[in-house]
Structures are given as C-alpha cells and as structure tokens.
Amino acid sequence: MKLLVTGGAGFIGSAVVRRAIAQGHEVVNLDALTYAACLDNVASVVDHPGYAFEQADIRDRAALDRVFDAHRPDAVMHLAAESHVDRSIDGPGTFIDTNVMGTFHLLEAARAYWTGAGRPEAFRFHHISTDEVYGSLPADPRTRFTEDTAYDPRSPYSASKAGSDHLVRAWHETYGLPVVLTNCSNNYGPYHFPEKLIPVVILNALAGKPLPIYGDGSNVRDWLYVEDHAEALLQVITRGTVGRSYAIGGENERTNLQLVQTLCAILDRKRPLPKGSYADLITFVTDRPGHDARYAIDPARIRDELGWRPSVTVEEGLERTVDWYLAHEPWWRALQHRQGVGQRLGVTA
Ligand code: NAD
C-alpha cells in the first residue's frame, strides 16, 4: 500500500514508518516538525525509494490537499498530535487546535480526495488514539478497557483525543468514509522523546539526578513496546474491518514505582554505580493534577480477529530500551536542549 503517515517524525509514527518500509509498503511521511519531532528517527529509511517526506501542518487544509493530490495514497495513518499530558495542562489550546481541528481538516482533505477518486472501497483512514479517552479505572484487576467502554476523558490531552475519535466516527457514519480506529495503552521503547517518564528516568539516572515519581507512584499503566504497537497498527490498516475500533494493550500492568524500580535494576546491572543503586535516586514529587489512577486494556478483539499479540514482556522491552539509550547518546543529547525538556511541566493548574 501507499501509506500517508501523519506524525511520522515522532516516537510512534517513526516506528510505523520504519516498519512499513521494511514490510514493502510505500510511505509518505507528513509532519509539521514540532518540538517533539526528530527526523533522525527515520534516518534509516530516508534514502529508500519508497519513502517521501512532506513538511506540512494538519491544520493547513491547502497543504493537505496538495499532499493528497501529489501522492494519491491508498490509506492514511493519522498519528500527528500533541501528545504530552503535562503540556496539555499548561497550554490546552494547542491540543484543541492540532488534535481536534487538525483531525477535522485531515478528515475533510481525505474525504475530498476519496470522493474525487470515486470513493474506492479499499481506501482507509486509520485514526490512532489512546486509551486515555476512557478515563481512569479502579484498582480491581478484573476491570479493563474494551472498545465498548464509555468515553470519560479527564485531561485536556485525552479530551482532545476523544473529540478527534468522535469526528472520525462521525465522518464514517455521515459520509461513509472507510475508517478504522485504534486506542492504545502507554508506549515505550527506542526514540521516545526525553520528556516522557521512561526516558526521563534513564537519562536522569545516567546523569546522577533525582528520578521524579508523581504522587506515591501507585498509578498503574499497561505498557506496550512501541515496535509491537507499530505491528498492531499495520495489521489493522491492512486487515481491520471498516468502521471498527481496536483496543491495543500490552497486558503488562505495572505501577509507576514498579516500572522505575525495574529500570533501576537494569541500569544497576548494565552501568553499575561505584556504590549503592540507582533506586536511591527515586524522589516522590507533587502529583499531576487529575492524574488517572489506572489504565488497562483487554486486547481480546485484536488478538481474536487479527491474531496480534505483544512479542515482548515489559521486562524484555525495558532491557532493549535501556540498551538503546546507552547506545544512542548523540540522539538524546541533541533533544535535551528543546523547549521544556528537563523541566517540570503541568503544574499551572
Ligand atoms: P509524538 O509527540 O512523539 O509525535 C507527534 C508527531 O506529530 C511529531 O512528529 C510532531 O511534529 C507531529 N505533529 C504535531 N502536531 C502536528 C501538526 N499540527 N501537523 C503535523 N504534524 C504534527 O507522539 P507519539 O507518542 O508518537 O504519539 C503518536 C500518536 O499516538 C498520537 O496521536 C498519540 O495520541 C497516540 N498515542 C500515543 C501513545 C503513547 O504512549 N505515546 C499511546 C497511545 C496513543
């Protein structure tokens, strides 16, 4: 397929781009190159004949029309978004602009292109979203999010993603646009921007700085290795049922404290300190306002219908992630100077 991937210079989008090229797809990577983007993430495919890059903003309808006309994709994989909850607390406007209005403009550009092409049945608009749209779960491990869970977003980020999900469904119901949706749990792995918990912990540990944990560290997340997510997305775009959504999770629930302790144990083995453990650097800091207590996904639909399942446990994935950060210092050093990186964000509430 010729895939138009939005946000392909970001963390997950770049994993999708690299994997799609490796699987023989053609890729047009459309990205505005915000603070969160890094073209080095796709350096390994930049010279591939099946790869093209377009610097464009999803809020710019004229630019989107130009890209659709120039490349005539078979499908859209829409990942471009503002993605950091803490930044959404300090500046929600950009999240509404990009995640809601940007998705609206992309839907309209896709609809115009699809209509002009005679409404091909095989066309797909794949909207990539988050499990955070479902709100927060109680501690009871029998409760998990499914595709039927009612929406209950609680942060400006998750509310903006929920809004975009609703638009995508409405464009399917109203205009017949052939859409698929996915809602995924927390990702981690190589090329994770150094403002998110796992890279912050690895890089602070290597610098001997405190390892900040929000609140008491009891918040639970269902961690998924980014390469497993990219594979799930490619399964859905090629084999998913139109109009359907798929919840994607790693079945790897950990509290933030457990996660950070695991990272410390891996670092203790790979980069031992002269004395003590990296865990001695753990520091509890003021909680994020409205911090969701627990997310967990029941991935039965994607497992039963498409045969997808995660390939690694969280321990294996974290081991690979630490190895990657240890081997790619120039990559993360260059990003540490970007605006807001290394600062506590999201406390203005
Ligand atoms: P990211 O912040 O690493 O990357 C986002 C990319 O989108 C960047 O390259 C950025 O330049 C681009 N972008 C932002 N605004 C744009 C605009 N207006 N026009 C064009 N490009 C723009 O994000 P990520 O973590 O890779 O997440 C990708 C998608 O997956 C998002 O839609 C996010 O909501 C969703 N998601 C993320 C996670 C996670 O754990 N990170 C989990 C589930 C779903």
Short mmCIF file of C-alpha atoms and ligand atoms in Angstrom, two decimals:
data_model
loop_
_atom_site.label_atom_id
_atom_site.label_comp_id
_atom_site.label_asym_id
_atom_site.label_seq_id
_atom_site.Cartn_x
_atom_site.Cartn_y
_atom_site.Cartn_z
CA MET A 1 0.00 0.00 0.00
CA LYS A 2 0.99 3.62 -0.35
CA LEU A 3 0.51 4.96 3.18
CA LEU A 4 0.22 8.62 4.11
CA VAL A 5 1.52 8.63 7.70
CA THR A 6 0.97 11.83 9.70
CA GLY A 7 3.32 12.46 12.61
CA GLY A 8 5.93 10.12 11.16
CA ALA A 9 8.82 12.07 12.66
CA GLY A 10 7.54 11.45 16.19
CA PHE A 11 8.02 8.49 18.52
CA ILE A 12 5.32 6.02 17.38
CA GLY A 13 4.90 7.43 13.87
CA SER A 14 8.58 6.86 13.09
CA ALA A 15 8.32 3.24 14.29
CA VAL A 16 5.36 2.81 11.91
CA VAL A 17 7.31 4.41 9.04
CA ARG A 18 10.38 2.20 9.55
CA ARG A 19 8.31 -0.96 9.87
CA ALA A 20 6.01 -0.15 6.92
CA ILE A 21 9.01 0.37 4.64
CA ALA A 22 10.57 -2.88 5.91
CA GLN A 23 7.31 -4.69 5.04
CA GLY A 24 7.33 -3.35 1.47
CA HIS A 25 4.82 -0.51 1.75
CA GLU A 26 5.44 2.93 0.29
CA VAL A 27 5.30 5.76 2.84
CA VAL A 28 4.65 9.48 2.60
CA ASN A 29 5.61 10.95 5.97
CA LEU A 30 3.68 14.16 6.66
CA ASP A 31 4.91 16.05 9.71
CA ALA A 32 4.98 19.70 10.81
CA LEU A 33 8.23 19.07 12.75
CA THR A 34 7.12 20.46 16.11
CA TYR A 35 9.33 20.35 19.22
CA ALA A 36 8.52 16.61 19.52
CA ALA A 37 9.75 15.64 16.05
CA CYS A 38 13.13 14.31 15.10
CA LEU A 39 13.99 13.43 11.52
CA ASP A 40 16.87 11.26 12.78
CA ASN A 41 14.12 8.81 13.82
CA VAL A 42 13.62 7.97 10.15
CA ALA A 43 17.24 8.32 9.00
CA SER A 44 17.38 4.58 8.26
CA VAL A 45 14.70 4.87 5.53
CA VAL A 46 15.32 8.33 4.14
CA ASP A 47 17.14 7.07 1.04
CA HIS A 48 14.66 4.27 0.36
CA PRO A 49 12.87 4.75 -3.00
CA GLY A 50 9.51 4.04 -1.33
CA TYR A 51 9.89 6.88 1.20
CA ALA A 52 8.92 10.55 0.81
CA PHE A 53 8.75 13.37 3.35
CA GLU A 54 6.36 16.35 3.32
CA GLN A 55 6.71 19.07 5.91
CA ALA A 56 3.12 20.19 6.40
CA ASP A 57 0.74 21.08 9.20
CA ILE A 58 -2.51 19.11 9.54
CA ARG A 59 -4.24 22.41 10.32
CA ASP A 60 -3.36 23.68 6.82
CA ARG A 61 -6.09 22.41 4.51
CA ALA A 62 -4.46 23.73 1.33
CA ALA A 63 -1.21 21.95 2.18
CA LEU A 64 -3.11 18.72 2.87
CA ASP A 65 -4.91 18.92 -0.48
CA ARG A 66 -1.57 19.40 -2.20
CA VAL A 67 -0.08 16.34 -0.49
CA PHE A 68 -3.09 14.12 -1.34
CA ASP A 69 -3.00 15.26 -4.99
CA ALA A 70 0.74 14.82 -5.32
CA HIS A 71 0.96 11.35 -3.74
CA ARG A 72 -2.51 9.75 -4.14
CA PRO A 73 -2.22 7.40 -1.12
CA ASP A 74 -4.18 4.16 -0.65
CA ALA A 75 -4.60 4.84 3.06
CA VAL A 76 -3.96 7.40 5.78
CA MET A 77 -2.46 6.51 9.17
CA HIS A 78 -3.11 9.54 11.36
CA LEU A 79 -0.70 9.85 14.29
CA ALA A 80 0.14 13.58 14.24
CA ALA A 81 -0.90 15.06 17.56
CA GLU A 82 0.20 16.99 20.58
CA SER A 83 0.86 14.07 22.92
CA HIS A 84 2.18 15.17 26.31
CA VAL A 85 -0.43 15.36 29.10
CA ASP A 86 1.67 17.76 31.21
CA ARG A 87 1.99 20.21 28.30
CA SER A 88 -1.79 19.99 27.77
CA ILE A 89 -2.31 21.21 31.34
CA ASP A 90 -0.12 24.29 30.78
CA GLY A 91 -1.35 25.06 27.25
CA PRO A 92 -4.56 23.27 26.24
CA GLY A 93 -5.20 25.49 23.21
CA THR A 94 -2.56 23.86 21.01
CA PHE A 95 -4.06 20.46 21.83
CA ILE A 96 -7.52 21.55 20.69
CA ASP A 97 -6.06 23.17 17.55
CA THR A 98 -3.95 20.22 16.47
CA ASN A 99 -5.80 17.20 17.82
CA VAL A 100 -9.37 18.35 17.14
CA MET A 101 -9.16 20.94 14.35
CA GLY A 102 -6.18 19.27 12.68
CA THR A 103 -8.06 15.96 12.58
CA PHE A 104 -11.11 17.78 11.17
CA HIS A 105 -9.01 19.29 8.34
CA LEU A 106 -7.34 15.95 7.63
CA LEU A 107 -10.74 14.21 7.51
CA GLU A 108 -12.06 16.82 5.10
CA ALA A 109 -8.98 16.61 2.87
CA ALA A 110 -9.19 12.80 2.90
CA ARG A 111 -12.92 12.90 2.11
CA ALA A 112 -12.41 15.28 -0.83
CA TYR A 113 -9.60 13.12 -2.20
CA TRP A 114 -11.56 9.87 -1.69
CA THR A 115 -14.72 11.33 -3.28
CA GLY A 116 -12.70 12.66 -6.22
CA ALA A 117 -11.20 9.20 -6.72
CA GLY A 118 -14.70 7.63 -6.99
CA ARG A 119 -14.99 6.53 -3.33
CA PRO A 120 -12.74 3.43 -3.61
CA GLU A 121 -13.84 0.76 -1.13
CA ALA A 122 -10.26 -0.19 -0.32
CA PHE A 123 -9.34 3.30 0.93
CA ARG A 124 -8.72 3.55 4.69
CA PHE A 125 -8.49 6.42 7.16
CA HIS A 126 -6.85 4.94 10.27
CA HIS A 127 -7.08 7.15 13.33
CA ILE A 128 -4.54 6.34 16.03
CA SER A 129 -5.77 7.21 19.52
CA THR A 130 -5.16 6.48 23.16
CA ASP A 131 -6.77 4.51 25.98
CA GLU A 132 -6.77 7.74 27.98
CA VAL A 133 -10.10 8.65 26.31
CA TYR A 134 -11.75 6.07 28.61
CA GLY A 135 -10.75 7.85 31.82
CA SER A 136 -9.48 6.08 34.91
CA LEU A 137 -10.08 2.51 36.16
CA PRO A 138 -10.48 1.30 39.74
CA ALA A 139 -7.74 -0.93 41.20
CA ASP A 140 -9.78 -4.15 40.68
CA PRO A 141 -7.76 -6.13 38.09
CA ARG A 142 -10.95 -7.61 36.60
CA THR A 143 -11.85 -4.15 35.24
CA ARG A 144 -10.22 -3.33 31.90
CA PHE A 145 -10.98 -1.01 28.98
CA THR A 146 -12.59 -2.54 25.90
CA GLU A 147 -13.83 -1.00 22.65
CA ASP A 148 -17.25 -0.65 24.35
CA THR A 149 -16.06 1.31 27.38
CA ALA A 150 -17.80 4.69 27.63
CA TYR A 151 -15.62 7.72 26.93
CA ASP A 152 -14.66 9.68 30.06
CA PRO A 153 -11.58 11.79 29.26
CA ARG A 154 -10.16 13.75 32.18
CA SER A 155 -7.21 15.77 30.87
CA PRO A 156 -7.08 18.39 28.09
CA TYR A 157 -4.95 15.89 26.11
CA SER A 158 -7.37 12.97 26.46
CA ALA A 159 -10.40 15.23 25.89
CA SER A 160 -8.86 16.48 22.64
CA LYS A 161 -8.11 12.91 21.52
CA ALA A 162 -11.69 11.87 22.45
CA GLY A 163 -13.01 14.75 20.34
CA SER A 164 -10.94 13.61 17.38
CA ASP A 165 -12.18 10.00 17.80
CA HIS A 166 -15.78 11.23 17.67
CA LEU A 167 -15.09 13.22 14.50
CA VAL A 168 -13.60 10.17 12.79
CA ARG A 169 -16.62 8.01 13.67
CA ALA A 170 -18.99 10.76 12.51
CA TRP A 171 -17.21 11.02 9.13
CA HIS A 172 -17.76 7.27 8.72
CA GLU A 173 -21.44 7.33 9.70
CA THR A 174 -22.30 10.53 7.84
CA TYR A 175 -20.12 10.45 4.74
CA GLY A 176 -19.25 6.75 4.53
CA LEU A 177 -15.50 7.42 4.79
CA PRO A 178 -13.90 3.98 5.36
CA VAL A 179 -12.29 4.48 8.77
CA VAL A 180 -10.66 2.26 11.36
CA LEU A 181 -9.69 3.39 14.86
CA THR A 182 -7.24 2.13 17.44
CA ASN A 183 -6.94 3.09 21.11
CA CYS A 184 -3.63 2.08 22.61
CA SER A 185 -2.08 1.98 26.06
CA ASN A 186 1.22 3.63 27.08
CA ASN A 187 4.08 3.00 24.66
CA TYR A 188 7.79 2.92 25.40
CA GLY A 189 10.95 1.99 23.51
CA PRO A 190 13.63 3.47 21.24
CA TYR A 191 13.27 7.11 20.07
CA HIS A 192 10.94 8.02 22.97
CA PHE A 193 11.16 11.81 23.39
CA PRO A 194 13.08 12.68 26.57
CA GLU A 195 10.16 14.33 28.37
CA LYS A 196 8.19 11.11 28.99
CA LEU A 197 8.61 9.01 32.14
CA ILE A 198 10.83 6.17 30.89
CA PRO A 199 13.46 8.24 29.02
CA VAL A 200 13.43 10.82 31.84
CA VAL A 201 14.24 8.09 34.35
CA ILE A 202 17.00 6.53 32.22
CA LEU A 203 18.65 9.86 31.39
CA ASN A 204 18.34 11.33 34.89
CA ALA A 205 19.83 8.13 36.33
CA LEU A 206 22.80 8.33 33.97
CA ALA A 207 23.29 11.99 34.99
CA GLY A 208 23.01 11.17 38.72
CA LYS A 209 19.89 13.36 39.02
CA PRO A 210 16.73 12.62 41.06
CA LEU A 211 14.25 10.20 39.45
CA PRO A 212 10.91 12.02 39.80
CA ILE A 213 7.81 9.96 40.52
CA TYR A 214 4.46 11.72 40.62
CA GLY A 215 2.45 11.29 43.85
CA ASP A 216 3.09 7.98 45.61
CA GLY A 217 3.95 6.07 42.40
CA SER A 218 0.85 3.88 42.63
CA ASN A 219 -0.63 4.92 39.25
CA VAL A 220 -0.92 1.84 37.02
CA ARG A 221 -0.22 1.82 33.27
CA ASP A 222 -0.42 -1.04 30.76
CA TRP A 223 2.96 -0.78 28.99
CA LEU A 224 3.40 -1.70 25.33
CA TYR A 225 6.69 -1.86 23.43
CA VAL A 226 6.48 0.62 20.54
CA GLU A 227 7.51 -1.93 17.89
CA ASP A 228 4.61 -4.15 18.98
CA HIS A 229 2.25 -1.19 18.63
CA ALA A 230 3.59 -0.42 15.13
CA GLU A 231 2.96 -4.03 14.11
CA ALA A 232 -0.59 -3.89 15.51
CA LEU A 233 -1.28 -0.72 13.54
CA LEU A 234 -0.05 -2.28 10.30
CA GLN A 235 -2.25 -5.32 10.94
CA VAL A 236 -5.27 -3.06 11.46
CA ILE A 237 -4.65 -0.89 8.38
CA THR A 238 -4.22 -3.93 6.14
CA ARG A 239 -6.79 -6.34 7.66
CA GLY A 240 -9.04 -4.44 10.08
CA THR A 241 -12.78 -4.15 9.50
CA VAL A 242 -14.10 -0.79 8.30
CA GLY A 243 -15.94 1.21 10.94
CA ARG A 244 -14.43 -0.84 13.76
CA SER A 245 -12.15 0.22 16.58
CA TYR A 246 -9.48 -1.94 18.19
CA ALA A 247 -8.13 -1.55 21.72
CA ILE A 248 -4.41 -2.33 21.87
CA GLY A 249 -2.54 -3.10 25.08
CA GLY A 250 0.50 -4.93 26.32
CA GLU A 251 -1.17 -6.88 29.16
CA ASN A 252 1.78 -5.58 31.17
CA GLU A 253 0.29 -3.61 34.04
CA ARG A 254 2.84 -2.02 36.37
CA THR A 255 2.69 0.80 38.90
CA ASN A 256 4.95 3.73 38.04
CA LEU A 257 7.05 2.85 41.10
CA GLN A 258 7.47 -0.79 39.95
CA LEU A 259 8.41 0.41 36.49
CA VAL A 260 11.06 2.81 37.77
CA GLN A 261 12.44 0.17 40.14
CA THR A 262 12.77 -2.27 37.21
CA LEU A 263 14.63 0.36 35.19
CA CYS A 264 16.96 0.99 38.14
CA ALA A 265 17.69 -2.74 38.47
CA ILE A 266 18.52 -2.97 34.74
CA LEU A 267 20.82 0.06 34.99
CA ASP A 268 22.46 -1.35 38.13
CA ARG A 269 23.49 -4.37 36.03
CA LYS A 270 24.48 -2.52 32.86
CA ARG A 271 26.07 0.64 34.31
CA PRO A 272 26.83 -0.17 37.97
CA LEU A 273 27.40 2.79 40.28
CA PRO A 274 30.61 2.79 42.42
CA LYS A 275 28.27 2.19 45.36
CA GLY A 276 24.53 1.98 46.00
CA SER A 277 21.71 1.63 43.50
CA TYR A 278 20.05 3.99 41.04
CA ALA A 279 16.91 3.34 43.10
CA ASP A 280 18.45 5.59 45.79
CA LEU A 281 17.75 8.50 43.39
CA ILE A 282 13.96 7.89 43.40
CA THR A 283 12.20 11.07 44.55
CA PHE A 284 8.46 11.47 45.03
CA VAL A 285 7.19 14.81 43.68
CA THR A 286 3.82 16.63 43.72
CA ASP A 287 1.26 14.65 41.74
CA ARG A 288 -0.06 15.65 38.31
CA PRO A 289 -3.47 17.36 38.69
CA GLY A 290 -6.26 14.92 37.73
CA HIS A 291 -3.73 12.06 37.45
CA ASP A 292 -5.66 8.97 36.24
CA ALA A 293 -5.21 6.09 38.71
CA ARG A 294 -5.15 3.09 36.39
CA TYR A 295 -5.31 2.20 32.70
CA ALA A 296 -5.53 -1.38 31.45
CA ILE A 297 -6.65 -2.77 28.10
CA ASP A 298 -8.41 -6.00 27.26
CA PRO A 299 -6.97 -6.66 23.78
CA ALA A 300 -9.25 -9.65 23.03
CA ARG A 301 -10.66 -8.20 19.79
CA ILE A 302 -7.36 -7.53 18.05
CA ARG A 303 -5.98 -10.84 19.33
CA ASP A 304 -9.01 -12.93 18.26
CA GLU A 305 -9.83 -11.16 14.99
CA LEU A 306 -6.36 -10.28 13.69
CA GLY A 307 -4.11 -12.68 15.63
CA TRP A 308 -1.95 -9.86 17.02
CA ARG A 309 -0.28 -10.15 20.41
CA PRO A 310 2.68 -8.36 22.01
CA SER A 311 6.03 -10.01 21.29
CA VAL A 312 7.84 -8.95 24.47
CA THR A 313 7.15 -8.65 28.19
CA VAL A 314 7.72 -5.27 29.80
CA GLU A 315 10.96 -6.55 31.37
CA GLU A 316 12.32 -7.61 27.95
CA GLY A 317 11.18 -4.37 26.34
CA LEU A 318 12.72 -2.22 29.08
CA GLU A 319 16.00 -4.10 28.75
CA ARG A 320 16.06 -3.34 25.00
CA THR A 321 15.08 0.26 25.67
CA VAL A 322 17.89 0.82 28.17
CA ASP A 323 20.37 -0.75 25.72
CA TRP A 324 19.12 1.60 23.00
CA TYR A 325 19.53 4.75 25.13
CA LEU A 326 23.00 3.65 26.22
CA ALA A 327 23.99 3.20 22.56
CA HIS A 328 22.38 6.41 21.22
CA GLU A 329 23.69 9.25 23.38
CA PRO A 330 24.04 11.76 20.48
CA TRP A 331 20.34 11.28 19.65
CA TRP A 332 19.06 12.16 23.13
CA ARG A 333 21.69 14.81 23.91
CA ALA A 334 20.52 16.82 20.87
CA LEU A 335 16.91 16.78 22.14
CA GLN A 336 17.68 17.78 25.72
CA HIS A 337 18.00 21.42 24.62
CA ARG A 338 14.47 21.62 23.25
CA GLN A 339 11.97 23.92 24.93
CA GLY A 340 10.58 22.49 28.19
CA VAL A 341 12.71 19.33 28.22
CA GLY A 342 14.14 18.64 31.67
CA GLN A 343 11.63 20.96 33.38
CA ARG A 344 8.63 20.03 35.48
CA LEU A 345 5.60 20.83 33.33
CA GLY A 346 1.89 20.65 34.02
CA VAL A 347 1.80 22.30 37.42
CA THR A 348 0.00 25.51 36.45
CA ALA A 349 -3.39 24.03 37.43
P1 NAD B 1 4.94 12.41 19.49
O1 NAD B 1 4.63 13.64 20.26
O2 NAD B 1 6.23 11.69 19.72
O3 NAD B 1 4.90 12.73 17.92
C1 NAD B 1 3.89 13.52 17.35
C2 NAD B 1 4.34 13.92 15.94
O4 NAD B 1 3.27 14.67 15.35
C3 NAD B 1 5.59 14.82 15.93
O5 NAD B 1 6.50 14.37 14.96
C4 NAD B 1 5.03 16.19 15.57
O6 NAD B 1 5.94 17.00 14.84
C5 NAD B 1 3.81 15.83 14.74
N1 NAD B 1 2.80 16.90 14.79
C6 NAD B 1 2.33 17.52 15.89
N2 NAD B 1 1.45 18.47 15.53
C7 NAD B 1 1.37 18.43 14.17
C8 NAD B 1 0.62 19.16 13.21
N3 NAD B 1 -0.20 20.16 13.59
N4 NAD B 1 0.74 18.84 11.91
C9 NAD B 1 1.59 17.84 11.52
N5 NAD B 1 2.34 17.14 12.38
C10 NAD B 1 2.23 17.43 13.70
O7 NAD B 1 3.70 11.45 19.72
P2 NAD B 1 3.66 9.86 19.88
O8 NAD B 1 3.90 9.49 21.29
O9 NAD B 1 4.45 9.25 18.80
O10 NAD B 1 2.10 9.59 19.59
C11 NAD B 1 1.62 9.44 18.25
C12 NAD B 1 0.11 9.24 18.28
O11 NAD B 1 -0.19 8.07 19.04
C13 NAD B 1 -0.65 10.39 18.91
O12 NAD B 1 -1.82 10.60 18.16
C14 NAD B 1 -0.98 9.90 20.31
O13 NAD B 1 -2.17 10.48 20.78
C15 NAD B 1 -1.13 8.41 20.07
N6 NAD B 1 -0.81 7.55 21.22
C16 NAD B 1 0.34 7.70 21.92
C17 NAD B 1 0.63 6.84 22.98
C18 NAD B 1 1.94 6.93 23.75
O14 NAD B 1 2.12 6.20 24.72
N7 NAD B 1 2.90 7.76 23.34
C19 NAD B 1 -0.27 5.85 23.34
C20 NAD B 1 -1.45 5.72 22.60
C21 NAD B 1 -1.69 6.57 21.55
#
